[in-house]
Amino acid sequence: MKKNLNEYVDTIHSTIEDKIKTIRAIEYHYELTSLINSSKGLSKTEVSTIMESLINKYLELLKPLYSVEKHKQVSKEVDEITDFFSAGNDDTIVSEGDLIADDLIAKVAGRNNRKITLPIKIEFIKDYCISSIITPKEVDKVLLWIILRLSTIYFCLTNK
């Protein structure tokens, strides 16, 4: 037996409202610095050591997985995921972190005969990878963005 048209209207209306409620319940903007909330109370040196370890961990994990083709296959998904994170109002942090992360992966994998040996020191990244347009106050955010980018690439490569 066919429903009357108003019942279809009510059903579709209800379905749309449920979908909108679900979408609104999703958090779309995560603060970048919230990623390291668990390290509150640690010294700056200890936090730096943790970030260095995370960068090296992800580079080690990515080394056998990386290829230019695979990276291209997941790049859109990586960008979609990282778009959920906010590094403040400055896109410079995001673009700097993206460039450095991608370059580190390529060097670890030996792309174009460019190599870097692991473990990499965080001071090396600060001194030779982060451009001078990044203020000293923004350096930690760039490092966090590098970690976020590396972890997202790893996630996408291993879950495709």
C-alpha atoms as a PDB file:
ATOM      1  CA  MET A   1       0.000   0.000   0.000  1.00  0.00           C
ATOM      2  CA  LYS A   2       1.387   3.361  -1.032  1.00  0.00           C
ATOM      3  CA  LYS A   3       1.846   6.123   1.570  1.00  0.00           C
ATOM      4  CA  ASN A   4       0.202   9.410   0.973  1.00  0.00           C
ATOM      5  CA  LEU A   5       2.566  12.095  -0.305  1.00  0.00           C
ATOM      6  CA  ASN A   6       2.553  14.004   2.990  1.00  0.00           C
ATOM      7  CA  GLU A   7       3.997  10.953   4.741  1.00  0.00           C
ATOM      8  CA  TYR A   8       6.901  10.983   2.262  1.00  0.00           C
ATOM      9  CA  VAL A   9       7.366  14.686   2.916  1.00  0.00           C
ATOM     10  CA  ASP A  10       7.443  14.061   6.666  1.00  0.00           C
ATOM     11  CA  THR A  11       9.855  11.126   6.331  1.00  0.00           C
ATOM     12  CA  ILE A  12      12.256  13.045   4.086  1.00  0.00           C
ATOM     13  CA  HIS A  13      12.004  16.130   6.313  1.00  0.00           C
ATOM     14  CA  SER A  14      12.867  14.008   9.351  1.00  0.00           C
ATOM     15  CA  THR A  15      15.772  12.329   7.523  1.00  0.00           C
ATOM     16  CA  ILE A  16      17.232  15.682   6.484  1.00  0.00           C
ATOM     17  CA  GLU A  17      16.939  17.081  10.014  1.00  0.00           C
ATOM     18  CA  ASP A  18      18.624  13.987  11.467  1.00  0.00           C
ATOM     19  CA  LYS A  19      21.511  14.332   8.976  1.00  0.00           C
ATOM     20  CA  ILE A  20      21.904  18.030   9.791  1.00  0.00           C
ATOM     21  CA  LYS A  21      21.979  17.255  13.524  1.00  0.00           C
ATOM     22  CA  THR A  22      24.641  14.609  12.915  1.00  0.00           C
ATOM     23  CA  ILE A  23      26.720  17.005  10.840  1.00  0.00           C
ATOM     24  CA  ARG A  24      26.434  19.764  13.446  1.00  0.00           C
ATOM     25  CA  ALA A  25      27.540  17.351  16.165  1.00  0.00           C
ATOM     26  CA  ILE A  26      30.864  16.809  14.399  1.00  0.00           C
ATOM     27  CA  GLU A  27      33.646  19.075  15.575  1.00  0.00           C
ATOM     28  CA  TYR A  28      35.205  20.737  12.544  1.00  0.00           C
ATOM     29  CA  HIS A  29      37.898  22.879  14.044  1.00  0.00           C
ATOM     30  CA  TYR A  30      40.421  21.307  16.341  1.00  0.00           C
ATOM     31  CA  GLU A  31      43.016  23.586  17.842  1.00  0.00           C
ATOM     32  CA  LEU A  32      46.468  22.410  16.797  1.00  0.00           C
ATOM     33  CA  THR A  33      47.970  22.937  20.231  1.00  0.00           C
ATOM     34  CA  SER A  34      45.330  20.635  21.763  1.00  0.00           C
ATOM     35  CA  LEU A  35      47.248  17.723  20.232  1.00  0.00           C
ATOM     36  CA  ILE A  36      49.847  17.966  22.963  1.00  0.00           C
ATOM     37  CA  ASN A  37      47.561  18.681  25.922  1.00  0.00           C
ATOM     38  CA  SER A  38      48.844  15.542  27.606  1.00  0.00           C
ATOM     39  CA  SER A  39      52.297  17.118  27.845  1.00  0.00           C
ATOM     40  CA  LYS A  40      51.158  20.034  30.005  1.00  0.00           C
ATOM     41  CA  GLY A  41      53.369  20.414  33.018  1.00  0.00           C
ATOM     42  CA  LEU A  42      56.458  19.235  31.165  1.00  0.00           C
ATOM     43  CA  SER A  43      59.398  21.507  30.498  1.00  0.00           C
ATOM     44  CA  LYS A  44      59.939  23.059  27.067  1.00  0.00           C
ATOM     45  CA  THR A  45      62.927  20.726  26.630  1.00  0.00           C
ATOM     46  CA  GLU A  46      60.808  17.665  27.402  1.00  0.00           C
ATOM     47  CA  VAL A  47      58.075  18.778  24.977  1.00  0.00           C
ATOM     48  CA  SER A  48      60.732  19.373  22.331  1.00  0.00           C
ATOM     49  CA  THR A  49      62.093  15.860  22.896  1.00  0.00           C
ATOM     50  CA  ILE A  50      58.597  14.410  22.525  1.00  0.00           C
ATOM     51  CA  MET A  51      58.054  16.302  19.261  1.00  0.00           C
ATOM     52  CA  GLU A  52      61.444  15.159  17.954  1.00  0.00           C
ATOM     53  CA  SER A  53      60.580  11.541  18.816  1.00  0.00           C
ATOM     54  CA  LEU A  54      57.203  11.808  17.093  1.00  0.00           C
ATOM     55  CA  ILE A  55      58.716  13.265  13.932  1.00  0.00           C
ATOM     56  CA  ASN A  56      61.304  10.488  13.822  1.00  0.00           C
ATOM     57  CA  LYS A  57      58.716   7.810  14.586  1.00  0.00           C
ATOM     58  CA  TYR A  58      56.502   8.869  11.686  1.00  0.00           C
ATOM     59  CA  LEU A  59      59.434   9.260   9.312  1.00  0.00           C
ATOM     60  CA  GLU A  60      60.571   5.712  10.183  1.00  0.00           C
ATOM     61  CA  LEU A  61      57.047   4.408   9.625  1.00  0.00           C
ATOM     62  CA  LEU A  62      56.683   6.281   6.334  1.00  0.00           C
ATOM     63  CA  LYS A  63      60.079   5.380   4.900  1.00  0.00           C
ATOM     64  CA  PRO A  64      59.065   1.952   3.529  1.00  0.00           C
ATOM     65  CA  LEU A  65      55.609   3.165   2.448  1.00  0.00           C
ATOM     66  CA  TYR A  66      56.552   6.260   0.497  1.00  0.00           C
ATOM     67  CA  SER A  67      56.411   6.668  -3.232  1.00  0.00           C
ATOM     68  CA  VAL A  68      55.510   9.729  -5.250  1.00  0.00           C
ATOM     69  CA  GLU A  69      52.520   7.902  -6.728  1.00  0.00           C
ATOM     70  CA  LYS A  70      51.188   6.754  -3.342  1.00  0.00           C
ATOM     71  CA  HIS A  71      51.682  10.244  -1.931  1.00  0.00           C
ATOM     72  CA  LYS A  72      49.667  11.734  -4.802  1.00  0.00           C
ATOM     73  CA  GLN A  73      46.907   9.175  -4.256  1.00  0.00           C
ATOM     74  CA  VAL A  74      46.351  10.244  -0.649  1.00  0.00           C
ATOM     75  CA  SER A  75      47.198  13.952  -0.866  1.00  0.00           C
ATOM     76  CA  LYS A  76      43.591  15.112  -1.232  1.00  0.00           C
ATOM     77  CA  GLU A  77      42.461  12.997   1.715  1.00  0.00           C
ATOM     78  CA  VAL A  78      45.405  14.250   3.792  1.00  0.00           C
ATOM     79  CA  ASP A  79      44.424  17.855   3.058  1.00  0.00           C
ATOM     80  CA  GLU A  80      40.777  17.144   3.893  1.00  0.00           C
ATOM     81  CA  ILE A  81      41.745  15.712   7.277  1.00  0.00           C
ATOM     82  CA  THR A  82      44.230  18.434   8.185  1.00  0.00           C
ATOM     83  CA  ASP A  83      41.657  21.076   7.210  1.00  0.00           C
ATOM     84  CA  PHE A  84      39.859  20.144  10.442  1.00  0.00           C
ATOM     85  CA  PHE A  85      42.754  21.618  12.412  1.00  0.00           C
ATOM     86  CA  SER A  86      43.424  25.249  13.086  1.00  0.00           C
ATOM     87  CA  ALA A  87      46.852  26.777  13.543  1.00  0.00           C
ATOM     88  CA  GLY A  88      45.428  30.164  14.368  1.00  0.00           C
ATOM     89  CA  ASN A  89      44.736  32.728  11.702  1.00  0.00           C
ATOM     90  CA  ASP A  90      48.067  32.291   9.980  1.00  0.00           C
ATOM     91  CA  ASP A  91      48.155  30.093   6.876  1.00  0.00           C
ATOM     92  CA  THR A  92      51.939  30.486   6.869  1.00  0.00           C
ATOM     93  CA  ILE A  93      52.238  27.901   9.650  1.00  0.00           C
ATOM     94  CA  VAL A  94      50.197  25.388   7.667  1.00  0.00           C
ATOM     95  CA  SER A  95      52.001  25.892   4.365  1.00  0.00           C
ATOM     96  CA  GLU A  96      55.407  25.840   6.063  1.00  0.00           C
ATOM     97  CA  GLY A  97      54.579  22.659   7.987  1.00  0.00           C
ATOM     98  CA  ASP A  98      53.181  20.955   4.869  1.00  0.00           C
ATOM     99  CA  LEU A  99      56.270  21.769   2.815  1.00  0.00           C
ATOM    100  CA  ILE A 100      58.702  20.635   5.485  1.00  0.00           C
ATOM    101  CA  ALA A 101      56.835  17.399   6.226  1.00  0.00           C
ATOM    102  CA  ASP A 102      56.607  16.481   2.546  1.00  0.00           C
ATOM    103  CA  ASP A 103      60.262  17.326   1.997  1.00  0.00           C
ATOM    104  CA  LEU A 104      61.393  15.282   5.012  1.00  0.00           C
ATOM    105  CA  ILE A 105      59.473  12.235   3.779  1.00  0.00           C
ATOM    106  CA  ALA A 106      60.979  12.583   0.311  1.00  0.00           C
ATOM    107  CA  LYS A 107      64.493  12.890   1.741  1.00  0.00           C
ATOM    108  CA  VAL A 108      64.060   9.924   4.079  1.00  0.00           C
ATOM    109  CA  ALA A 109      62.896   7.845   1.112  1.00  0.00           C
ATOM    110  CA  GLY A 110      65.848   9.071  -0.974  1.00  0.00           C
ATOM    111  CA  ARG A 111      63.777  10.730  -3.682  1.00  0.00           C
ATOM    112  CA  ASN A 112      65.899  12.449  -6.370  1.00  0.00           C
ATOM    113  CA  ASN A 113      69.044  11.186  -4.617  1.00  0.00           C
ATOM    114  CA  ARG A 114      68.372  13.522  -1.697  1.00  0.00           C
ATOM    115  CA  LYS A 115      68.896  11.685   1.566  1.00  0.00           C
ATOM    116  CA  ILE A 116      68.617  12.443   5.215  1.00  0.00           C
ATOM    117  CA  THR A 117      69.615  10.034   7.932  1.00  0.00           C
ATOM    118  CA  LEU A 118      67.351   9.282  10.847  1.00  0.00           C
ATOM    119  CA  PRO A 119      67.030  10.143  13.619  1.00  0.00           C
ATOM    120  CA  ILE A 120      66.795  13.798  12.745  1.00  0.00           C
ATOM    121  CA  LYS A 121      67.354  16.359  15.479  1.00  0.00           C
ATOM    122  CA  ILE A 122      64.634  18.898  16.080  1.00  0.00           C
ATOM    123  CA  GLU A 123      67.291  21.608  16.186  1.00  0.00           C
ATOM    124  CA  PHE A 124      68.195  20.718  12.591  1.00  0.00           C
ATOM    125  CA  ILE A 125      64.572  21.267  11.563  1.00  0.00           C
ATOM    126  CA  LYS A 126      64.443  24.549  13.464  1.00  0.00           C
ATOM    127  CA  ASP A 127      67.762  25.796  12.078  1.00  0.00           C
ATOM    128  CA  TYR A 128      67.686  24.547   8.484  1.00  0.00           C
ATOM    129  CA  CYS A 129      64.125  23.699   7.482  1.00  0.00           C
ATOM    130  CA  ILE A 130      61.883  26.363   8.982  1.00  0.00           C
ATOM    131  CA  SER A 131      62.085  29.600   7.031  1.00  0.00           C
ATOM    132  CA  SER A 132      62.897  32.948   8.552  1.00  0.00           C
ATOM    133  CA  ILE A 133      59.351  34.226   7.998  1.00  0.00           C
ATOM    134  CA  ILE A 134      58.254  32.051  10.936  1.00  0.00           C
ATOM    135  CA  THR A 135      58.552  33.934  14.202  1.00  0.00           C
ATOM    136  CA  PRO A 136      60.139  32.227  17.222  1.00  0.00           C
ATOM    137  CA  LYS A 137      56.676  32.055  18.838  1.00  0.00           C
ATOM    138  CA  GLU A 138      55.333  30.125  15.818  1.00  0.00           C
ATOM    139  CA  VAL A 139      58.092  27.515  15.595  1.00  0.00           C
ATOM    140  CA  ASP A 140      56.377  25.041  17.932  1.00  0.00           C
ATOM    141  CA  LYS A 141      53.147  25.346  15.931  1.00  0.00           C
ATOM    142  CA  VAL A 142      55.046  24.561  12.732  1.00  0.00           C
ATOM    143  CA  LEU A 143      56.606  21.531  14.436  1.00  0.00           C
ATOM    144  CA  LEU A 144      53.171  20.386  15.588  1.00  0.00           C
ATOM    145  CA  TRP A 145      51.837  20.855  12.074  1.00  0.00           C
ATOM    146  CA  ILE A 146      54.703  18.731  10.721  1.00  0.00           C
ATOM    147  CA  ILE A 147      53.747  15.973  13.182  1.00  0.00           C
ATOM    148  CA  LEU A 148      50.072  16.282  12.227  1.00  0.00           C
ATOM    149  CA  ARG A 149      50.906  16.100   8.508  1.00  0.00           C
ATOM    150  CA  LEU A 150      53.241  13.119   8.917  1.00  0.00           C
ATOM    151  CA  SER A 151      50.732  11.222  11.055  1.00  0.00           C
ATOM    152  CA  THR A 152      47.899  11.949   8.623  1.00  0.00           C
ATOM    153  CA  ILE A 153      49.943  10.807   5.626  1.00  0.00           C
ATOM    154  CA  TYR A 154      50.854   7.648   7.498  1.00  0.00           C
ATOM    155  CA  PHE A 155      47.220   7.040   8.428  1.00  0.00           C
ATOM    156  CA  CYS A 156      46.041   7.542   4.859  1.00  0.00           C
ATOM    157  CA  LEU A 157      48.752   5.340   3.348  1.00  0.00           C
ATOM    158  CA  THR A 158      48.036   2.498   5.742  1.00  0.00           C
ATOM    159  CA  ASN A 159      44.244   2.744   5.547  1.00  0.00           C
ATOM    160  CA  LYS A 160      43.595   3.056   1.839  1.00  0.00           C
END
